[in-house]
Amino acid sequence: MSQAQGVTEVTDADFAGEVLAADLPVLVEFTADWCPPCRQMAPVLSALAAEEGERLKVVQLNVDHNPDTTNAYKVLSMPTFMVFRGGEPVRSMVGARPKRRLLAEVADALPGVVFDGAVAAAS
């Protein structure tokens, strides 16, 4: 797996504690070693984790090594990004994207949270 620097790798064993029980909203990238778009996302996730770490936890889950979580959330394509808040998935996005777009989509899923100078609208 293309481990993004500064991004925690989670597994089936620790997903509940690291993601579902997290105090912050969590962006999970479901990824795989064989996925070229996933490798392209590594620097984007590293930058996001470094810049937004106080407001957002960023983690990666290798789908090939963690089938239980992958199947539980019906992940079929890589990369899939899911935003979790309060233990629940609130947004799912499929495919590589630039950092600005990923930030906008995460902000849309987290009303009231400020990312990149913009406040997401309340839903």
Tab-separated table of C-alpha atoms in Angstrom:
chain	number	residue	atom	x	y	z
A	1	MET	CA	0.000	0.000	0.000
A	2	SER	CA	1.221	3.512	-0.726
A	3	GLN	CA	1.381	4.688	2.849
A	4	ALA	CA	0.858	8.422	2.952
A	5	GLN	CA	3.279	10.138	5.326
A	6	GLY	CA	1.542	11.326	8.490
A	7	VAL	CA	-1.513	9.160	7.785
A	8	THR	CA	-2.382	6.277	10.130
A	9	GLU	CA	-3.006	2.833	8.677
A	10	VAL	CA	-6.061	1.188	10.246
A	11	THR	CA	-7.107	-2.465	10.165
A	12	ASP	CA	-10.221	-4.550	10.752
A	13	ALA	CA	-8.975	-5.048	14.338
A	14	ASP	CA	-8.645	-1.357	15.239
A	15	PHE	CA	-11.182	0.312	12.900
A	16	ALA	CA	-13.810	0.729	15.639
A	17	GLY	CA	-11.375	2.404	18.020
A	18	GLU	CA	-9.484	4.509	15.471
A	19	VAL	CA	-12.436	5.605	13.305
A	20	LEU	CA	-15.828	4.942	14.874
A	21	ALA	CA	-14.806	6.092	18.374
A	22	ALA	CA	-12.650	9.033	17.223
A	23	ASP	CA	-13.325	12.452	18.726
A	24	LEU	CA	-12.609	14.178	15.404
A	25	PRO	CA	-14.311	13.541	12.078
A	26	VAL	CA	-12.323	10.900	10.161
A	27	LEU	CA	-11.511	10.643	6.457
A	28	VAL	CA	-10.833	7.009	5.532
A	29	GLU	CA	-9.175	6.082	2.257
A	30	PHE	CA	-9.939	2.496	1.255
A	31	THR	CA	-6.857	1.652	-0.792
A	32	ALA	CA	-4.838	-1.188	-2.324
A	33	ASP	CA	-1.240	-1.792	-3.378
A	34	TRP	CA	-2.258	-2.543	-6.971
A	35	CYS	CA	-4.241	0.700	-7.388
A	36	PRO	CA	-2.374	3.462	-9.346
A	37	PRO	CA	-4.927	6.199	-8.461
A	38	CYS	CA	-4.473	5.265	-4.791
A	39	ARG	CA	-0.726	5.868	-5.104
A	40	GLN	CA	-1.480	9.266	-6.677
A	41	MET	CA	-3.521	10.191	-3.599
A	42	ALA	CA	-0.698	9.563	-1.079
A	43	PRO	CA	0.775	13.109	-1.284
A	44	VAL	CA	-2.724	14.629	-1.181
A	45	LEU	CA	-3.600	12.695	1.971
A	46	SER	CA	-0.239	13.568	3.564
A	47	ALA	CA	-0.841	17.271	2.905
A	48	LEU	CA	-4.422	17.054	4.175
A	49	ALA	CA	-3.326	15.295	7.370
A	50	ALA	CA	-0.600	17.898	7.970
A	51	GLU	CA	-2.796	20.923	7.244
A	52	GLU	CA	-6.102	19.820	8.786
A	53	GLY	CA	-4.939	17.456	11.549
A	54	GLU	CA	-6.521	19.538	14.310
A	55	ARG	CA	-9.969	19.291	12.676
A	56	LEU	CA	-9.824	16.023	10.751
A	57	LYS	CA	-8.198	12.640	11.287
A	58	VAL	CA	-6.967	11.021	8.050
A	59	VAL	CA	-6.449	7.240	7.863
A	60	GLN	CA	-5.931	4.534	5.241
A	61	LEU	CA	-7.293	0.974	5.151
A	62	ASN	CA	-5.822	-1.656	2.824
A	63	VAL	CA	-8.815	-3.473	1.314
A	64	ASP	CA	-6.835	-6.621	0.482
A	65	HIS	CA	-5.726	-7.116	4.096
A	66	ASN	CA	-8.961	-5.949	5.771
A	67	PRO	CA	-11.940	-7.615	4.083
A	68	ASP	CA	-14.329	-7.340	7.044
A	69	THR	CA	-14.390	-3.544	7.141
A	70	THR	CA	-14.254	-3.308	3.337
A	71	ASN	CA	-17.298	-5.566	3.002
A	72	ALA	CA	-19.167	-3.946	5.901
A	73	TYR	CA	-19.109	-0.600	4.060
A	74	LYS	CA	-19.684	-2.188	0.625
A	75	VAL	CA	-16.483	-0.752	-0.853
A	76	LEU	CA	-16.082	-2.013	-4.429
A	77	SER	CA	-13.762	0.533	-6.106
A	78	MET	CA	-10.445	2.047	-5.110
A	79	PRO	CA	-9.768	4.572	-3.939
A	80	THR	CA	-12.972	5.069	-1.999
A	81	PHE	CA	-13.033	7.874	0.551
A	82	MET	CA	-15.514	7.846	3.433
A	83	VAL	CA	-16.045	10.582	5.986
A	84	PHE	CA	-17.122	9.383	9.429
A	85	ARG	CA	-18.559	11.622	12.132
A	86	GLY	CA	-19.774	10.312	15.483
A	87	GLY	CA	-19.131	6.743	14.375
A	88	GLU	CA	-21.332	6.995	11.288
A	89	PRO	CA	-20.397	7.367	7.615
A	90	VAL	CA	-21.685	10.728	6.378
A	91	ARG	CA	-20.153	10.860	2.882
A	92	SER	CA	-18.633	8.477	0.363
A	93	MET	CA	-16.584	9.441	-2.717
A	94	VAL	CA	-14.955	7.187	-5.312
A	95	GLY	CA	-11.862	7.961	-7.363
A	96	ALA	CA	-8.749	10.095	-7.175
A	97	ARG	CA	-9.253	13.856	-6.942
A	98	PRO	CA	-7.199	16.982	-6.374
A	99	LYS	CA	-6.731	18.210	-2.799
A	100	ARG	CA	-8.961	21.256	-3.294
A	101	ARG	CA	-11.879	19.083	-4.462
A	102	LEU	CA	-11.358	16.555	-1.673
A	103	LEU	CA	-11.325	19.370	0.897
A	104	ALA	CA	-14.557	20.805	-0.543
A	105	GLU	CA	-16.265	17.413	-0.428
A	106	VAL	CA	-15.132	16.772	3.135
A	107	ALA	CA	-16.304	20.253	4.163
A	108	ASP	CA	-19.713	19.578	2.596
A	109	ALA	CA	-19.999	16.492	4.815
A	110	LEU	CA	-19.019	18.347	7.990
A	111	PRO	CA	-21.252	21.405	8.444
A	112	GLY	CA	-19.682	24.164	10.486
A	113	VAL	CA	-16.123	22.842	10.135
A	114	VAL	CA	-13.696	25.291	8.533
A	115	PHE	CA	-11.409	23.895	5.826
A	116	ASP	CA	-9.154	25.937	3.584
A	117	GLY	CA	-10.802	29.163	4.722
A	118	ALA	CA	-14.361	28.096	3.859
A	119	VAL	CA	-17.104	27.070	6.256
A	120	ALA	CA	-19.342	24.257	5.134
A	121	ALA	CA	-23.035	25.112	5.008
A	122	ALA	CA	-25.213	23.682	7.737
A	123	SER	CA	-27.390	20.853	6.563
